[in-house]
C-alpha cells in the first residue's frame, strides 16, 4: 500500500452527547455499576472527540440525548446506513430498546433516507462495517453476542450489498467494532482471536494485508476507532495500536475517552457514520 492511498475522505457522522450517561446496569464485561461515572469529564471528553472530527473537516450531526437512556452516547449502535438506505437497530437488551426509536426518528425527519425497520435483533454499526472499495463494496457483520445472524441476511436484502458473517467468540469483544475496524475503503485491522477459527480464515482470505492487532490492543479499545482513510482517531490508551497504524502509513490521532470506556465503548461506539 503506497502513500498515495493514504488520502482522507470527508465523512459525515452522527454523535449523541453523554448528558445522561451513567453505568447503572451491566450488559457487557466492561460495565461496573460500583464505580461512579464522572459525568462532567465524560461530556468534556465527548466534546473533544467531536471537535477533533470537525477539525479534520468532517460534518458531525448531533442526536438529542433522552433521559433514561444512558447508553445513547454510543450512537453507532442505533442504525447502519449504506448509500442512502438505513437498516435500523433492534437492541438485544430492553434497557436500550428505546434508542432505536430515537434513531429512526432522526432519519425519518431528514426525509432523504430510505429507512428499513428490522425484524431481527441487531445493534447497528456495532456489528456492521462497510468497505465500499473492497470487492465492489461489502459489509462485514459480527454475531455471537448482540446481533442475531438472521439479521445479516435481512441487512443484505435491505442494503443490496454482500454481507460476510463473522462469529465473535470472546465476550470481552462483544461487538464487531471492538474487534475489527475499517482503516479506509478497502483495508481493515482486526484482532484474530476475537473470532472463531473459521471466521479467522475468512478474514485472512479477504484481507491478506490487514493490520493485525493483539489482545493488548483490543483490550485498550484500540480497534474501536474511526478512520477517514488517513487520520485514525483512537483513544489515548491504545499507544501500541497507534504505532501499528502509523507503520501502515496512517496518521494516529489520540483522544482521551476514559469515561466512555466504563460503559464498554470508545471512539467508534460514539460515532455513527452517515452514508447518504
Coordinates of C-alpha atoms in Angstrom, one line a residue:
X1 CA 0.0 0.0 0.0
X2 CA 1.5 3.3 -1.1
X3 CA 1.5 6.7 0.5
X4 CA -0.8 8.0 -2.3
X5 CA -3.5 5.6 -1.0
X6 CA -3.5 7.3 2.4
X7 CA -5.7 10.2 1.5
X8 CA -8.6 11.3 3.7
X9 CA -12.2 11.4 2.5
X10 CA -14.6 13.8 4.1
X11 CA -17.2 12.0 6.1
X12 CA -20.5 12.7 7.8
X13 CA -21.1 11.4 11.3
X14 CA -23.8 11.3 14.0
X15 CA -23.0 11.7 17.7
X16 CA -25.0 12.0 20.8
X17 CA -23.7 13.9 23.9
X18 CA -23.4 11.9 27.2
X19 CA -25.7 14.2 29.1
X20 CA -27.4 11.3 30.8
X21 CA -24.5 8.8 30.7
X22 CA -24.1 6.6 33.8
X23 CA -23.4 2.9 34.3
X24 CA -26.5 1.8 36.2
X25 CA -26.7 -1.7 34.7
X26 CA -24.2 -4.2 33.3
X27 CA -24.8 -5.7 29.9
X28 CA -21.1 -6.2 28.9
X29 CA -18.0 -7.3 30.8
X30 CA -16.6 -3.7 30.9
X31 CA -19.5 -2.2 32.8
X32 CA -19.0 -1.9 36.6
X33 CA -22.0 -0.4 38.4
X34 CA -19.9 0.1 41.6
X35 CA -17.7 2.7 40.0
X36 CA -19.3 6.2 39.6
X37 CA -19.0 7.9 36.2
X38 CA -17.7 11.5 36.2
X39 CA -20.4 13.0 34.1
X40 CA -18.7 16.3 33.6
X41 CA -15.5 14.6 32.4
X42 CA -17.5 12.3 30.1
X43 CA -19.1 15.3 28.4
X44 CA -15.7 17.1 28.1
X45 CA -14.1 14.1 26.5
X46 CA -17.0 13.6 24.1
X47 CA -16.7 17.3 23.1
X48 CA -13.0 16.8 22.4
X49 CA -13.8 13.9 20.1
X50 CA -16.5 15.9 18.3
X51 CA -14.1 18.9 17.8
X52 CA -11.4 16.5 16.6
X53 CA -13.6 15.2 13.9
X54 CA -14.9 18.6 12.8
X55 CA -11.3 20.0 12.9
X56 CA -10.3 17.3 10.4
X57 CA -13.0 18.7 8.1
X58 CA -15.8 16.2 8.8
X59 CA -19.5 17.1 9.4
X60 CA -21.0 16.0 12.7
X61 CA -24.7 15.9 13.3
X62 CA -25.9 15.7 16.9
X63 CA -28.7 13.5 18.1
X64 CA -30.5 14.9 21.1
X65 CA -30.0 12.7 24.2
X66 CA -33.0 11.4 26.1
X67 CA -33.4 10.9 29.9
X68 CA -33.4 7.3 31.0
X69 CA -31.2 6.2 28.1
X70 CA -27.7 6.4 29.5
X71 CA -26.1 4.5 26.6
X72 CA -27.4 6.8 23.8
X73 CA -23.9 8.2 23.7
X74 CA -22.9 5.1 21.8
X75 CA -24.6 6.3 18.7
X76 CA -23.0 3.8 16.4
X77 CA -25.4 1.1 17.7
X78 CA -28.6 2.8 16.6
X79 CA -28.6 2.0 12.9
X80 CA -26.4 1.2 9.9
X81 CA -26.5 3.2 6.7
X82 CA -25.2 2.5 3.2
X83 CA -25.9 4.5 0.0
X84 CA -28.9 6.4 1.4
X85 CA -30.6 3.3 2.9
X86 CA -30.7 2.9 6.7
X87 CA -31.1 -0.5 8.3
X88 CA -32.5 0.2 11.8
X89 CA -31.3 -1.4 15.0
X90 CA -33.3 -3.7 17.3
X91 CA -31.4 -4.0 20.6
X92 CA -30.9 -7.2 22.4
X93 CA -31.4 -5.7 25.9
X94 CA -34.6 -3.9 26.9
X95 CA -32.6 -1.2 28.6
X96 CA -31.5 0.1 25.2
X97 CA -34.5 -0.7 23.0
X98 CA -35.9 2.9 23.0
X99 CA -32.7 4.2 21.5
X100 CA -33.7 2.5 18.2
X101 CA -36.8 4.7 18.1
X102 CA -34.8 7.9 18.6
X103 CA -32.5 7.0 15.8
X104 CA -35.4 6.1 13.5
X105 CA -37.0 9.5 14.2
X106 CA -33.7 11.2 13.2
X107 CA -33.6 9.5 9.8
X108 CA -37.3 9.9 9.1
X109 CA -37.1 13.6 10.0
X110 CA -34.4 14.1 7.4
X111 CA -36.7 12.8 4.6
X112 CA -33.6 12.0 2.5
X113 CA -33.1 8.4 3.8
X114 CA -34.8 5.2 3.0
X115 CA -35.4 3.6 6.4
X116 CA -35.8 -0.2 6.7
X117 CA -37.2 -1.3 10.1
X118 CA -35.6 -4.5 11.3
X119 CA -37.4 -7.7 12.4
X120 CA -34.2 -9.3 13.6
X121 CA -32.0 -8.3 16.6
X122 CA -29.0 -6.2 15.6
X123 CA -27.1 -3.4 17.0
X124 CA -26.3 -1.2 14.0
X125 CA -22.7 -0.3 13.3
X126 CA -21.7 -2.0 16.5
X127 CA -21.9 -5.2 14.4
X128 CA -21.7 -4.0 10.8
X129 CA -18.8 -2.4 8.9
X130 CA -18.9 -1.2 5.3
X131 CA -16.0 -1.3 2.9
X132 CA -17.1 0.4 -0.3
X133 CA -13.7 -0.2 -2.1
X134 CA -13.4 -3.9 -1.2
X135 CA -14.7 -6.5 -3.7
X136 CA -17.1 -3.9 -5.2
X137 CA -18.5 -3.0 -1.7
X138 CA -19.0 -5.5 1.1
X139 CA -20.5 -5.5 4.6
X140 CA -18.7 -7.3 7.4
X141 CA -21.1 -8.4 10.1
X142 CA -20.5 -9.8 13.5
X143 CA -22.6 -12.2 15.6
X144 CA -22.3 -14.3 18.7
X145 CA -23.3 -11.9 21.5
X146 CA -25.5 -8.9 20.4
X147 CA -26.7 -9.4 16.8
X148 CA -28.7 -12.4 15.6
X149 CA -27.1 -14.0 12.5
X150 CA -30.5 -13.8 10.8
X151 CA -30.0 -10.0 10.8
X152 CA -27.2 -10.5 8.3
X153 CA -29.5 -11.8 5.6
X154 CA -32.0 -9.1 6.5
X155 CA -29.4 -6.4 6.1
X156 CA -28.2 -7.8 2.8
X157 CA -31.8 -7.7 1.4
X158 CA -32.2 -4.1 2.8
X159 CA -28.9 -2.8 1.6
X160 CA -28.2 -4.7 -1.6
X161 CA -24.6 -5.4 -0.6
X162 CA -22.9 -8.7 0.1
X163 CA -22.8 -9.4 3.8
X164 CA -20.0 -11.6 5.3
X165 CA -20.9 -13.2 8.6
X166 CA -18.1 -13.3 11.2
X167 CA -18.6 -15.2 14.5
X168 CA -17.3 -13.4 17.6
X169 CA -16.2 -15.8 20.4
X170 CA -14.7 -13.7 23.2
X171 CA -17.3 -11.9 25.5
X172 CA -14.8 -9.1 26.1
X173 CA -15.2 -8.2 22.4
X174 CA -19.0 -8.4 22.2
X175 CA -19.4 -6.2 19.2
X176 CA -17.6 -6.3 15.8
X177 CA -16.4 -2.8 16.3
X178 CA -14.4 -3.8 19.4
X179 CA -12.5 -6.5 17.3
X180 CA -12.3 -5.0 13.8
X181 CA -12.2 -1.6 12.1
X182 CA -12.0 -0.2 8.6
X183 CA -8.9 1.8 8.1
X184 CA -10.1 3.1 4.7
X185 CA -12.5 2.0 2.0
X186 CA -10.8 -1.4 1.5
X187 CA -8.3 -2.1 4.3
X188 CA -9.0 -3.4 7.8
X189 CA -7.4 -4.0 11.1
X190 CA -8.6 -6.7 13.5
X191 CA -7.8 -8.9 16.4
X192 CA -7.8 -12.5 15.1
X193 CA -8.5 -14.3 18.4
X194 CA -11.8 -12.4 18.9
X195 CA -13.2 -14.5 16.0
X196 CA -13.9 -18.2 15.5
X197 CA -11.2 -20.2 13.6
X198 CA -13.4 -20.3 10.5
X199 CA -14.0 -16.6 10.6
X200 CA -10.3 -16.0 11.1
X201 CA -9.7 -17.9 7.8
X202 CA -12.4 -15.9 6.0
X203 CA -10.7 -12.6 7.2
X204 CA -7.3 -13.8 6.2
X205 CA -8.5 -14.7 2.7
X206 CA -10.4 -11.4 2.2
X207 CA -7.7 -9.2 3.8
X208 CA -4.3 -10.7 3.5
X209 CA -2.6 -7.3 4.1
X210 CA -4.7 -6.4 7.2
X211 CA -3.1 -4.7 10.2
X212 CA -3.2 -7.4 12.9
X213 CA -3.8 -6.4 16.5
X214 CA -3.1 -8.3 19.6
X215 CA -5.1 -8.7 22.8
X216 CA -3.4 -5.8 24.5
X217 CA -4.5 -3.6 21.6
X218 CA -8.1 -4.9 21.7
X219 CA -8.3 -4.6 25.5
X220 CA -7.2 -0.9 25.2
X221 CA -10.2 -0.5 22.8
X222 CA -7.6 0.3 20.1
X223 CA -9.8 -1.3 17.4
X224 CA -12.8 0.8 18.4
X225 CA -11.5 3.6 16.1
X226 CA -12.7 5.9 13.4
X227 CA -10.7 6.5 10.3
X228 CA -11.2 8.8 7.4
X229 CA -8.6 6.9 5.3
X230 CA -5.7 9.0 6.5
X231 CA -6.3 10.0 10.1
X232 CA -7.1 7.2 12.5
X233 CA -8.8 8.5 15.7
X234 CA -8.3 6.2 18.7
X235 CA -8.2 6.6 22.4
X236 CA -5.1 7.6 24.4
X237 CA -4.7 4.1 26.0
X238 CA -4.1 2.5 22.6
X239 CA -0.5 3.5 22.3
X240 CA 0.7 0.3 20.6
X241 CA -2.2 0.3 18.2
X242 CA -1.2 3.9 17.3
X243 CA 2.2 2.7 16.4
X244 CA 0.8 -0.1 14.2
X245 CA -1.4 2.2 12.2
X246 CA 1.4 4.7 11.8
X247 CA 3.7 1.9 10.5
X248 CA 0.9 1.1 8.0
X249 CA 1.0 4.6 6.6
X250 CA -1.9 6.2 8.6
X251 CA -1.7 9.1 11.0
X252 CA -2.9 8.3 14.5
X253 CA -4.8 10.9 16.4
X254 CA -5.4 10.1 20.1
X255 CA -8.3 11.3 22.1
X256 CA -9.0 10.5 25.8
X257 CA -12.3 8.7 26.3
X258 CA -11.6 7.0 29.6
X259 CA -15.1 7.7 31.0
X260 CA -16.9 6.2 28.0
X261 CA -14.8 3.1 28.3
X262 CA -16.6 2.5 31.6
X263 CA -19.7 1.6 29.6
X264 CA -17.8 -0.7 27.3
X265 CA -17.2 1.7 24.4
X266 CA -14.7 4.1 22.9
X267 CA -14.3 6.2 19.8
X268 CA -16.2 4.1 17.3
X269 CA -19.0 3.4 19.6
X270 CA -19.6 7.1 20.0
X271 CA -19.6 7.8 16.2
X272 CA -22.0 6.6 13.6
X273 CA -21.0 7.2 10.0
X274 CA -23.8 8.5 7.8
X275 CA -23.5 7.3 4.2
X276 CA -26.1 9.2 2.0

